[in-house]
Amino acid sequence: MNSSTDPPGGPVEPPEAPADAVTSVVAPQLRALRRRAALTLESAARAAGLSPAHLSRLETGQRQPSLPMLLALARVYGTTVSELLGETTADRDAVVRAGDMEPTAAGGWTYWQAGGSGRGMQALRVRVPYGTQGDIVRVHPGEEWLHVLRGRLRLRLGDAVHLLGPGDSAHFDSLTPHRIAAQDADGLELLFVHTLLQSPTAALCLGPVTTPTRHTAGEMP
């Protein structure tokens, strides 16, 4: 029986759109990055929450990808939205010298860039004083890896609470609601590596880069 509408519960595809300059650049990039990741069309589409037919149309320039689609595909391919868009950057130094690491204050924390800027993965050295941002729940795309250098870290992942000491590490999906806090009055220092798909570091993980206002117990900023 023919019908002019999608079957109940079936996927609703966005309307066809003519190819434009952006689409003509993105389409071959999507195909090349999927192949670089050694993923089939079906497995990549499934991981990104798309149908194989839809991903195929994106790769051939028959559909324009939305920003959520680009974010999902960048995460699946282990890259950045900038690379999906075909943007290139000048060569960067592979080595970051200690003397070049300028401290930045963010929500009571202090952090130093320990890796190159503008990459799909960022490495930071972070100093977390006691009683700062401990009630902030973070949820954002990407992955995080933490390694405690000094002090003790109280890490909440979903409903579980973990206490980490010097030398301990944690590696988790950042879509898992998480909280990071110093367990002791002396605070803590840690190495922090994360993938943020070119989103601003401070906005997603460390809070706005401002002069911090001390929060009282139980107050949610």
PDB file of C-alpha atoms in Angstrom:
ATOM      1  CA  MET A   1       0.000   0.000   0.000  1.00  0.00           C
ATOM      2  CA  ASN A   2       1.494   3.317  -1.066  1.00  0.00           C
ATOM      3  CA  SER A   3       1.478   6.306   1.244  1.00  0.00           C
ATOM      4  CA  SER A   4       2.682   9.874   0.868  1.00  0.00           C
ATOM      5  CA  THR A   5       3.829  10.054   4.483  1.00  0.00           C
ATOM      6  CA  ASP A   6       6.435   8.274   6.539  1.00  0.00           C
ATOM      7  CA  PRO A   7       5.191   5.203   8.411  1.00  0.00           C
ATOM      8  CA  PRO A   8       4.329   5.827  12.072  1.00  0.00           C
ATOM      9  CA  GLY A   9       7.496   5.777  14.136  1.00  0.00           C
ATOM     10  CA  GLY A  10       9.719   5.835  11.065  1.00  0.00           C
ATOM     11  CA  PRO A  11      12.675   8.204  10.695  1.00  0.00           C
ATOM     12  CA  VAL A  12      11.922  11.710   9.537  1.00  0.00           C
ATOM     13  CA  GLU A  13      14.639  12.769   7.139  1.00  0.00           C
ATOM     14  CA  PRO A  14      15.359  16.476   6.622  1.00  0.00           C
ATOM     15  CA  PRO A  15      14.397  17.848   3.208  1.00  0.00           C
ATOM     16  CA  GLU A  16      16.826  17.671   0.341  1.00  0.00           C
ATOM     17  CA  ALA A  17      19.009  20.756  -0.057  1.00  0.00           C
ATOM     18  CA  PRO A  18      21.171  21.775  -2.996  1.00  0.00           C
ATOM     19  CA  ALA A  19      24.893  21.470  -2.596  1.00  0.00           C
ATOM     20  CA  ASP A  20      26.724  24.657  -1.708  1.00  0.00           C
ATOM     21  CA  ALA A  21      30.372  25.584  -1.232  1.00  0.00           C
ATOM     22  CA  VAL A  22      30.467  24.232   2.319  1.00  0.00           C
ATOM     23  CA  THR A  23      28.770  20.968   1.344  1.00  0.00           C
ATOM     24  CA  SER A  24      31.182  20.421  -1.541  1.00  0.00           C
ATOM     25  CA  VAL A  25      34.094  20.642   0.923  1.00  0.00           C
ATOM     26  CA  VAL A  26      32.531  18.661   3.759  1.00  0.00           C
ATOM     27  CA  ALA A  27      31.286  15.727   1.683  1.00  0.00           C
ATOM     28  CA  PRO A  28      34.703  14.378   0.579  1.00  0.00           C
ATOM     29  CA  GLN A  29      36.114  15.119   4.043  1.00  0.00           C
ATOM     30  CA  LEU A  30      33.422  12.976   5.665  1.00  0.00           C
ATOM     31  CA  ARG A  31      34.227  10.057   3.376  1.00  0.00           C
ATOM     32  CA  ALA A  32      38.003  10.423   3.774  1.00  0.00           C
ATOM     33  CA  LEU A  33      37.852  10.668   7.576  1.00  0.00           C
ATOM     34  CA  ARG A  34      35.514   7.684   7.855  1.00  0.00           C
ATOM     35  CA  ARG A  35      37.921   5.603   5.788  1.00  0.00           C
ATOM     36  CA  ARG A  36      40.869   6.888   7.823  1.00  0.00           C
ATOM     37  CA  ALA A  37      39.031   5.662  10.920  1.00  0.00           C
ATOM     38  CA  ALA A  38      38.562   2.249   9.204  1.00  0.00           C
ATOM     39  CA  LEU A  39      34.774   2.384   9.675  1.00  0.00           C
ATOM     40  CA  THR A  40      32.132   1.051   7.315  1.00  0.00           C
ATOM     41  CA  LEU A  41      29.258   3.289   6.306  1.00  0.00           C
ATOM     42  CA  GLU A  42      26.908   1.228   8.475  1.00  0.00           C
ATOM     43  CA  SER A  43      29.061   1.249  11.610  1.00  0.00           C
ATOM     44  CA  ALA A  44      29.830   4.977  11.358  1.00  0.00           C
ATOM     45  CA  ALA A  45      26.180   5.844  10.825  1.00  0.00           C
ATOM     46  CA  ARG A  46      25.106   3.706  13.760  1.00  0.00           C
ATOM     47  CA  ALA A  47      27.679   5.299  16.082  1.00  0.00           C
ATOM     48  CA  ALA A  48      26.570   8.802  15.033  1.00  0.00           C
ATOM     49  CA  GLY A  49      22.848   8.052  15.332  1.00  0.00           C
ATOM     50  CA  LEU A  50      22.197   8.351  11.586  1.00  0.00           C
ATOM     51  CA  SER A  51      20.879   5.976   8.967  1.00  0.00           C
ATOM     52  CA  PRO A  52      23.435   4.595   6.477  1.00  0.00           C
ATOM     53  CA  ALA A  53      21.427   6.155   3.639  1.00  0.00           C
ATOM     54  CA  HIS A  54      21.553   9.564   5.302  1.00  0.00           C
ATOM     55  CA  LEU A  55      25.309   9.353   5.905  1.00  0.00           C
ATOM     56  CA  SER A  56      25.797   8.254   2.298  1.00  0.00           C
ATOM     57  CA  ARG A  57      23.928  11.351   1.102  1.00  0.00           C
ATOM     58  CA  LEU A  58      26.119  13.529   3.332  1.00  0.00           C
ATOM     59  CA  GLU A  59      29.250  11.953   1.856  1.00  0.00           C
ATOM     60  CA  THR A  60      28.051  12.509  -1.715  1.00  0.00           C
ATOM     61  CA  GLY A  61      26.954  16.099  -1.110  1.00  0.00           C
ATOM     62  CA  GLN A  62      23.233  15.421  -1.541  1.00  0.00           C
ATOM     63  CA  ARG A  63      22.468  16.628   1.981  1.00  0.00           C
ATOM     64  CA  GLN A  64      23.759  19.512   4.073  1.00  0.00           C
ATOM     65  CA  PRO A  65      24.993  18.368   7.513  1.00  0.00           C
ATOM     66  CA  SER A  66      23.678  20.179  10.569  1.00  0.00           C
ATOM     67  CA  LEU A  67      25.973  21.213  13.419  1.00  0.00           C
ATOM     68  CA  PRO A  68      24.744  18.359  15.693  1.00  0.00           C
ATOM     69  CA  MET A  69      25.551  15.902  12.905  1.00  0.00           C
ATOM     70  CA  LEU A  70      29.042  17.363  12.491  1.00  0.00           C
ATOM     71  CA  LEU A  71      29.643  17.164  16.241  1.00  0.00           C
ATOM     72  CA  ALA A  72      28.505  13.532  16.330  1.00  0.00           C
ATOM     73  CA  LEU A  73      30.606  12.524  13.326  1.00  0.00           C
ATOM     74  CA  ALA A  74      33.676  14.376  14.587  1.00  0.00           C
ATOM     75  CA  ARG A  75      33.429  12.456  17.829  1.00  0.00           C
ATOM     76  CA  VAL A  76      33.034   9.126  16.019  1.00  0.00           C
ATOM     77  CA  TYR A  77      36.046   9.836  13.783  1.00  0.00           C
ATOM     78  CA  GLY A  78      38.201  11.161  16.615  1.00  0.00           C
ATOM     79  CA  THR A  79      38.664  14.561  15.011  1.00  0.00           C
ATOM     80  CA  THR A  80      37.357  18.128  15.161  1.00  0.00           C
ATOM     81  CA  VAL A  81      34.574  19.985  13.418  1.00  0.00           C
ATOM     82  CA  SER A  82      37.261  22.239  11.951  1.00  0.00           C
ATOM     83  CA  GLU A  83      38.851  19.260  10.196  1.00  0.00           C
ATOM     84  CA  LEU A  84      35.453  18.067   8.967  1.00  0.00           C
ATOM     85  CA  LEU A  85      34.991  21.519   7.435  1.00  0.00           C
ATOM     86  CA  GLY A  86      38.353  21.199   5.714  1.00  0.00           C
ATOM     87  CA  GLU A  87      39.969  23.978   7.697  1.00  0.00           C
ATOM     88  CA  THR A  88      43.734  23.824   7.983  1.00  0.00           C
ATOM     89  CA  THR A  89      46.046  25.487  10.433  1.00  0.00           C
ATOM     90  CA  ALA A  90      49.685  26.421  10.286  1.00  0.00           C
ATOM     91  CA  ASP A  91      52.223  23.972  11.606  1.00  0.00           C
ATOM     92  CA  ARG A  92      52.605  24.207  15.361  1.00  0.00           C
ATOM     93  CA  ASP A  93      55.520  23.413  17.598  1.00  0.00           C
ATOM     94  CA  ALA A  94      55.235  19.949  19.094  1.00  0.00           C
ATOM     95  CA  VAL A  95      57.026  20.981  22.303  1.00  0.00           C
ATOM     96  CA  VAL A  96      55.518  23.255  24.966  1.00  0.00           C
ATOM     97  CA  ARG A  97      58.160  24.749  27.283  1.00  0.00           C
ATOM     98  CA  ALA A  98      57.416  25.276  30.960  1.00  0.00           C
ATOM     99  CA  GLY A  99      58.368  28.933  30.684  1.00  0.00           C
ATOM    100  CA  ASP A 100      55.726  29.459  27.994  1.00  0.00           C
ATOM    101  CA  MET A 101      52.857  28.154  30.142  1.00  0.00           C
ATOM    102  CA  GLU A 102      50.921  31.191  31.366  1.00  0.00           C
ATOM    103  CA  PRO A 103      48.503  30.583  34.263  1.00  0.00           C
ATOM    104  CA  THR A 104      44.816  31.337  33.702  1.00  0.00           C
ATOM    105  CA  ALA A 105      42.189  31.686  36.455  1.00  0.00           C
ATOM    106  CA  ALA A 106      38.818  30.069  35.844  1.00  0.00           C
ATOM    107  CA  GLY A 107      36.122  29.735  38.484  1.00  0.00           C
ATOM    108  CA  GLY A 108      38.622  29.517  41.326  1.00  0.00           C
ATOM    109  CA  TRP A 109      40.876  27.016  39.552  1.00  0.00           C
ATOM    110  CA  THR A 110      44.226  27.811  37.975  1.00  0.00           C
ATOM    111  CA  TYR A 111      45.331  25.996  34.853  1.00  0.00           C
ATOM    112  CA  TRP A 112      48.293  25.978  32.484  1.00  0.00           C
ATOM    113  CA  GLN A 113      48.143  24.887  28.854  1.00  0.00           C
ATOM    114  CA  ALA A 114      50.357  21.802  28.665  1.00  0.00           C
ATOM    115  CA  GLY A 115      49.620  21.137  24.987  1.00  0.00           C
ATOM    116  CA  GLY A 116      49.129  22.990  21.729  1.00  0.00           C
ATOM    117  CA  SER A 117      46.076  25.207  21.258  1.00  0.00           C
ATOM    118  CA  GLY A 118      43.449  24.695  18.578  1.00  0.00           C
ATOM    119  CA  ARG A 119      43.734  20.905  18.528  1.00  0.00           C
ATOM    120  CA  GLY A 120      41.079  18.252  18.986  1.00  0.00           C
ATOM    121  CA  MET A 121      42.675  17.206  22.280  1.00  0.00           C
ATOM    122  CA  GLN A 122      43.844  19.571  24.989  1.00  0.00           C
ATOM    123  CA  ALA A 123      46.239  18.906  27.855  1.00  0.00           C
ATOM    124  CA  LEU A 124      46.209  21.061  30.986  1.00  0.00           C
ATOM    125  CA  ARG A 125      47.907  21.194  34.340  1.00  0.00           C
ATOM    126  CA  VAL A 126      45.240  22.230  36.821  1.00  0.00           C
ATOM    127  CA  ARG A 127      45.377  23.449  40.416  1.00  0.00           C
ATOM    128  CA  VAL A 128      42.094  22.940  42.266  1.00  0.00           C
ATOM    129  CA  PRO A 129      41.739  24.697  45.648  1.00  0.00           C
ATOM    130  CA  TYR A 130      39.497  23.208  48.300  1.00  0.00           C
ATOM    131  CA  GLY A 131      35.858  24.317  48.148  1.00  0.00           C
ATOM    132  CA  THR A 132      35.785  25.618  44.568  1.00  0.00           C
ATOM    133  CA  GLN A 133      33.332  24.352  41.928  1.00  0.00           C
ATOM    134  CA  GLY A 134      32.709  21.171  43.910  1.00  0.00           C
ATOM    135  CA  ASP A 135      28.949  21.446  43.406  1.00  0.00           C
ATOM    136  CA  ILE A 136      29.078  22.029  39.637  1.00  0.00           C
ATOM    137  CA  VAL A 137      27.889  19.067  37.565  1.00  0.00           C
ATOM    138  CA  ARG A 138      29.501  18.968  34.129  1.00  0.00           C
ATOM    139  CA  VAL A 139      28.069  17.216  31.069  1.00  0.00           C
ATOM    140  CA  HIS A 140      29.537  17.809  27.603  1.00  0.00           C
ATOM    141  CA  PRO A 141      30.708  15.887  24.519  1.00  0.00           C
ATOM    142  CA  GLY A 142      34.132  14.286  24.506  1.00  0.00           C
ATOM    143  CA  GLU A 143      36.370  12.258  26.800  1.00  0.00           C
ATOM    144  CA  GLU A 144      38.466  13.208  29.810  1.00  0.00           C
ATOM    145  CA  TRP A 145      41.568  11.720  31.354  1.00  0.00           C
ATOM    146  CA  LEU A 146      42.708  12.874  34.803  1.00  0.00           C
ATOM    147  CA  HIS A 147      45.936  12.074  36.620  1.00  0.00           C
ATOM    148  CA  VAL A 148      46.463  13.267  40.195  1.00  0.00           C
ATOM    149  CA  LEU A 149      49.872  14.825  40.830  1.00  0.00           C
ATOM    150  CA  ARG A 150      49.381  16.121  44.373  1.00  0.00           C
ATOM    151  CA  GLY A 151      46.594  15.962  46.940  1.00  0.00           C
ATOM    152  CA  ARG A 152      43.403  13.919  46.767  1.00  0.00           C
ATOM    153  CA  LEU A 153      40.655  14.215  44.166  1.00  0.00           C
ATOM    154  CA  ARG A 154      36.986  13.557  44.878  1.00  0.00           C
ATOM    155  CA  LEU A 155      35.468  12.516  41.554  1.00  0.00           C
ATOM    156  CA  ARG A 156      31.760  11.848  41.117  1.00  0.00           C
ATOM    157  CA  LEU A 157      30.804   9.954  37.941  1.00  0.00           C
ATOM    158  CA  GLY A 158      27.052   9.569  37.681  1.00  0.00           C
ATOM    159  CA  ASP A 159      25.973   8.090  41.026  1.00  0.00           C
ATOM    160  CA  ALA A 160      29.435   6.749  41.927  1.00  0.00           C
ATOM    161  CA  VAL A 161      32.005   8.633  44.021  1.00  0.00           C
ATOM    162  CA  HIS A 162      35.732   7.887  43.698  1.00  0.00           C
ATOM    163  CA  LEU A 163      38.602   9.135  45.846  1.00  0.00           C
ATOM    164  CA  LEU A 164      41.884   9.373  43.902  1.00  0.00           C
ATOM    165  CA  GLY A 165      45.333   9.962  45.356  1.00  0.00           C
ATOM    166  CA  PRO A 166      48.693  10.891  43.777  1.00  0.00           C
ATOM    167  CA  GLY A 167      49.451   8.595  40.834  1.00  0.00           C
ATOM    168  CA  ASP A 168      45.790   7.592  40.361  1.00  0.00           C
ATOM    169  CA  SER A 169      44.023   8.259  37.055  1.00  0.00           C
ATOM    170  CA  ALA A 170      40.510   8.258  35.621  1.00  0.00           C
ATOM    171  CA  HIS A 171      39.372   8.067  31.981  1.00  0.00           C
ATOM    172  CA  PHE A 172      35.685   8.570  31.195  1.00  0.00           C
ATOM    173  CA  ASP A 173      33.081   9.755  28.713  1.00  0.00           C
ATOM    174  CA  SER A 174      32.317  13.421  29.415  1.00  0.00           C
ATOM    175  CA  LEU A 175      28.611  12.879  28.718  1.00  0.00           C
ATOM    176  CA  THR A 176      28.564  11.086  32.071  1.00  0.00           C
ATOM    177  CA  PRO A 177      27.575  13.749  34.639  1.00  0.00           C
ATOM    178  CA  HIS A 178      30.712  14.438  36.654  1.00  0.00           C
ATOM    179  CA  ARG A 179      31.989  16.604  39.491  1.00  0.00           C
ATOM    180  CA  ILE A 180      35.594  17.385  40.364  1.00  0.00           C
ATOM    181  CA  ALA A 181      36.654  18.632  43.790  1.00  0.00           C
ATOM    182  CA  ALA A 182      39.620  18.659  46.164  1.00  0.00           C
ATOM    183  CA  GLN A 183      39.101  16.331  49.101  1.00  0.00           C
ATOM    184  CA  ASP A 184      41.462  18.127  51.496  1.00  0.00           C
ATOM    185  CA  ALA A 185      42.056  21.706  52.578  1.00  0.00           C
ATOM    186  CA  ASP A 186      45.444  21.796  50.825  1.00  0.00           C
ATOM    187  CA  GLY A 187      43.744  21.396  47.446  1.00  0.00           C
ATOM    188  CA  LEU A 188      45.101  19.271  44.627  1.00  0.00           C
ATOM    189  CA  GLU A 189      47.019  19.422  41.373  1.00  0.00           C
ATOM    190  CA  LEU A 190      46.329  17.212  38.382  1.00  0.00           C
ATOM    191  CA  LEU A 191      46.999  16.620  34.713  1.00  0.00           C
ATOM    192  CA  PHE A 192      43.855  16.972  32.657  1.00  0.00           C
ATOM    193  CA  VAL A 193      43.482  15.776  29.041  1.00  0.00           C
ATOM    194  CA  HIS A 194      40.213  16.172  27.196  1.00  0.00           C
ATOM    195  CA  THR A 195      38.616  16.248  23.752  1.00  0.00           C
ATOM    196  CA  LEU A 196      36.178  19.110  23.225  1.00  0.00           C
ATOM    197  CA  LEU A 197      35.693  19.279  19.466  1.00  0.00           C
ATOM    198  CA  GLN A 198      37.082  22.808  19.365  1.00  0.00           C
ATOM    199  CA  SER A 199      34.629  24.088  21.979  1.00  0.00           C
ATOM    200  CA  PRO A 200      35.990  26.665  24.432  1.00  0.00           C
ATOM    201  CA  THR A 201      37.910  24.968  27.208  1.00  0.00           C
ATOM    202  CA  ALA A 202      36.822  27.237  30.009  1.00  0.00           C
ATOM    203  CA  ALA A 203      33.142  27.283  29.089  1.00  0.00           C
ATOM    204  CA  LEU A 204      32.770  23.491  29.142  1.00  0.00           C
ATOM    205  CA  CYS A 205      35.153  22.256  31.812  1.00  0.00           C
ATOM    206  CA  LEU A 206      36.455  25.035  33.983  1.00  0.00           C
ATOM    207  CA  GLY A 207      33.668  27.585  34.041  1.00  0.00           C
ATOM    208  CA  PRO A 208      33.865  31.172  32.761  1.00  0.00           C
ATOM    209  CA  VAL A 209      37.273  32.804  32.913  1.00  0.00           C
ATOM    210  CA  THR A 210      36.461  35.515  35.455  1.00  0.00           C
ATOM    211  CA  THR A 211      37.490  36.649  38.877  1.00  0.00           C
ATOM    212  CA  PRO A 212      35.817  33.937  40.975  1.00  0.00           C
ATOM    213  CA  THR A 213      33.132  34.662  43.544  1.00  0.00           C
ATOM    214  CA  ARG A 214      33.229  32.338  46.514  1.00  0.00           C
ATOM    215  CA  HIS A 215      30.120  30.165  46.765  1.00  0.00           C
ATOM    216  CA  THR A 216      28.605  29.210  50.057  1.00  0.00           C
ATOM    217  CA  ALA A 217      27.830  25.591  50.866  1.00  0.00           C
ATOM    218  CA  GLY A 218      24.865  24.244  48.917  1.00  0.00           C
ATOM    219  CA  GLU A 219      24.750  27.178  46.482  1.00  0.00           C
ATOM    220  CA  MET A 220      24.540  26.289  42.810  1.00  0.00           C
ATOM    221  CA  PRO A 221      26.142  28.879  40.506  1.00  0.00           C
TER     222      PRO A 221
END
